[in-house]
Every structure is written in C-alpha cells, then in structure tokens.
C-alpha cells in the first residue's frame, strides 16, 4: 500500500508540474530564462513567419549554429508562410505544449522555436557533435584484426557495432541515468540469442538506479553488479567493438554510455578477462599457448612473492643446496624480514606505476627508467633489499601486466598482499588456506545469474574447448553455456574444402 501511494504521489507530482506554453512570447522567454538562471550562453534569435513574431532559443555551447542557420532560419525566411513542420529541414522535430519540458530540451542541445499567439513550441534536434576520430584503443592493442575503437559519442559507438552485425535481431534500448547529469545509456542484445530473463534483470537494475551524477561507467557497474565488495570484477570493460560484438553473438548484453569510450559486457566469467581478440586472429596452437601463458601469469603474479616469503622464512629445505647458499649470502646483509622487503618493493612498484600513468607520456617513460634502474640498483647496493626479492617483484609486475583487462590485472596485484601476509604468518599452510578461500569465493560468486568460475565450477566439459586453450574454429560449434543463450548450437561446418555443401552430406 505504501508503494502504491508513493507511485501515485509521484504521478500526481508529475502532472502538477505540467505548464502550458503561454501565447505570449515575453512570458515564455521569462520562464525559460528563470529556469536556466539567465545563463550567458543561452541565445535568442527573433524571426518572423506567417505574419507572426517568433523566437529561436538555443545554447550556443551545445547547439550547431550552422545547422540552425541552414535548416531553420534560412528556410523560414525564404518561405515566409506555410507549415513549419514541412519547411524546417530536419528529421528530428516535435511539437510540445508543456512549457516545463523546454529547459531540459535546451540543455540536451536542442533548439526551441516559439511563436506569438501560439500555445505550442517546436523542438528541433540541433545538438552539436564535437567528437574525436575513431582510433585504435591504446589499452587494448591488437596485432591483427580491426584497429578501430569506441569513442565518447554514443551514436558513433552504435554505428561501430551495427556495421559489424547487419542483423535486424540486434536490439538497442535507451536509458537515462542521473537526475542532474541525465547520462544516456544504451543496452544492446541479440533478440534471437540473449536470454529474456537476463535482459529483464539488466533492465530492472538499470531502471532502479537513483543517483544525481553518473560520471563514468564505474558508477553504473557498482550499482548493478551482484557483489560490489568482491575484489574480482563481474563486468568486462572493453574499448574494442569487435570484442563487444563477439560477446553479443554469444548471447550476452552490452551497455554503452554517452560520453565514455568503454563498453560494459555482462554476464562474464573469470576466464573471459584473460581472452583477447588476438587469440582468434592467429593459429589455434599459437592462440592456445598465449592464453595458457596469460593464465599462468595470474598464478605467478598472485603467488610468487608469497611463496618466496614462505620458503625463506619457514621452508628453506625445499630449495636445492647450491641455491640455498646463493640466496643466503644475499639475504644475510638485509636488515628486514622478507615480508617487509616484499611490501616495500610492491608498494614502491605501485607508486611508480601510478606516477607513470598520471604524468605525461614523455615524462612517464623517464619514471620507468628511474624506477627500474636507479631505485632498484640503489636499494640493493644499500643493503635494504636482496637481489632475489628484486627478481621476484619484477617477475610479479611483468606477469600482472600480461592480462588484457586492466581490472583483473589490478585485482591480481592486490590479491598478492593478503597472500604475502598469510605466508609470513603461517608459511605454506597459510598460502594453502588463502588459495582455498579464493577458490571458494570464485565458486560462490555470480555475475547476473551466471557462475563466475564457469565452466570449471560447475563443470561443463564442452565449454572447456574455449577456456584454458582455444580449439580450432571449426570445432567450436556451440556457444558458451554460461549466459544461457536461446540457441547454443552455431552454424560452423568443418573445413569447406572437405564439405562444400553441408546439405549434401
């Protein structure tokens, strides 16, 4: 009953905010100016048409003034009389009798046309398009394949997707999030592939977002993902249209945001973060090797520092005799225990990495050289850090950067800190308990109803063809089961030189 009253009161409030357009141009002008607080970039242009005085209202910072001149002012001045809808050379034109809607239309870049003695306003789409060129994403470069990437313009991003999927089954739904920012979102999915329950769930979560500001996709991700407190990302971010299209064709959904060059893909599994378009642009043996290398890098980046601490502090007998003497001669001069060495080096590495990201590109390269050579060599010569620790931390850093996704790369580096603490407290037993906790968490985690650790848990052997390795393309005749697509089977026939026509078989 309370919910019904709330909804009813909201609808009644919406109705009470309705204001008819005044027949007087002066009253309309005063209302718009007051609602927009007499902003200096709000411009007015007087015009006369059908023997009536008129006003053209627009924001010079948001509207295309050249289009206003060519598509509105010039046709109206040349015709002098007739039907406004037929004269204005724009496909995006609408009549509105609600005066309260005009300020919001203006801040969206539209142009408003008012006439004396008329209780209606014309809203014409004249938003300026100041966008950068389509270039390859710097964060997701590829050796082969497409070299275009998403930009900050939503319509352009939709074009990049639709030109790859020329299929009427591709559905686009628009949303508006943020009471103050009015950020425009687009939900994309294949009608004949995406699970209706998944689409409905995403639709409900997007529709339930209530916030004043949405600056980045990270705001949306934290509001809709299943477990925001988890260290592991449950939404895949990408700037590559080909990667987004590949997931759409597997039955997943994609969210695009106006003003951001990143697409959000969901639901995803842990292994999706270690897959790259390059895996499918090279031969399957090479692609499988590289993918295995990425997964091994996850183990190295998260476990190697903890293993080093556990072996040096608790289990030195594991090392060969010759190696024990080499390591012992290096760590005897260091006044700190291995855990403090590792923490010091890892924190220094993170600081250098953050400095390299924030500084200009030319200075950022200098930071890398200073951090790698000067600081690394100096701390060893000063006896603060041992040579084996420098090697371990360097190997960990390189392995963490192998992942194609920045989100999983950051999560891997952070994951190493609690494992190092467990190793310093309990040795290998602490590491085993840490690994066990991580595996339990991965098995329990879900992404929009999909098991995060699929197809390992729950085990689905057929989906393992494209998980740890990549089998030949002609053998991948089924879509992954984790997004629960409508159609699992794919029309992929083995080697056309054997069977030119599959129906003849």
Short mmCIF file of N, CA, C and O in Angstrom, two decimals, residues 96 144 183 255 330 382 388 444 456:
data_model
loop_
_atom_site.label_atom_id
_atom_site.label_comp_id
_atom_site.label_asym_id
_atom_site.label_seq_id
_atom_site.Cartn_x
_atom_site.Cartn_y
_atom_site.Cartn_z
N UNK A 96 5.54 20.49 -28.78
CA UNK A 96 5.33 20.33 -27.34
C UNK A 96 4.45 21.47 -26.85
O UNK A 96 4.63 22.62 -27.22
N UNK A 144 46.66 -8.22 -35.16
CA UNK A 144 45.86 -8.39 -36.37
C UNK A 144 44.42 -7.97 -36.08
O UNK A 144 44.06 -7.67 -34.96
N UNK A 183 22.65 11.19 -17.92
CA UNK A 183 23.53 10.40 -18.78
C UNK A 183 22.72 9.39 -19.59
O UNK A 183 21.88 8.67 -19.04
N UNK A 255 26.43 -2.73 -22.56
CA UNK A 255 25.95 -1.42 -22.14
C UNK A 255 26.94 -0.37 -22.63
O UNK A 255 28.14 -0.45 -22.34
N UNK A 330 72.85 -13.51 -0.08
CA UNK A 330 72.22 -12.25 -0.49
C UNK A 330 71.34 -11.66 0.59
O UNK A 330 71.31 -10.45 0.79
N UNK A 382 72.54 -0.60 -1.25
CA UNK A 382 72.44 -0.09 0.12
C UNK A 382 72.17 -1.18 1.14
O UNK A 382 72.21 -0.92 2.34
N UNK A 388 67.40 -11.54 -4.88
CA UNK A 388 66.27 -12.43 -5.20
C UNK A 388 64.92 -11.73 -5.07
O UNK A 388 64.00 -12.00 -5.86
N UNK A 444 31.53 -19.36 -5.48
CA UNK A 444 30.26 -18.82 -4.99
C UNK A 444 29.83 -17.57 -5.74
O UNK A 444 28.64 -17.24 -5.77
N UNK A 456 34.45 -24.27 -15.17
CA UNK A 456 35.14 -25.17 -14.25
C UNK A 456 34.22 -25.56 -13.10
O UNK A 456 34.17 -26.72 -12.69
#
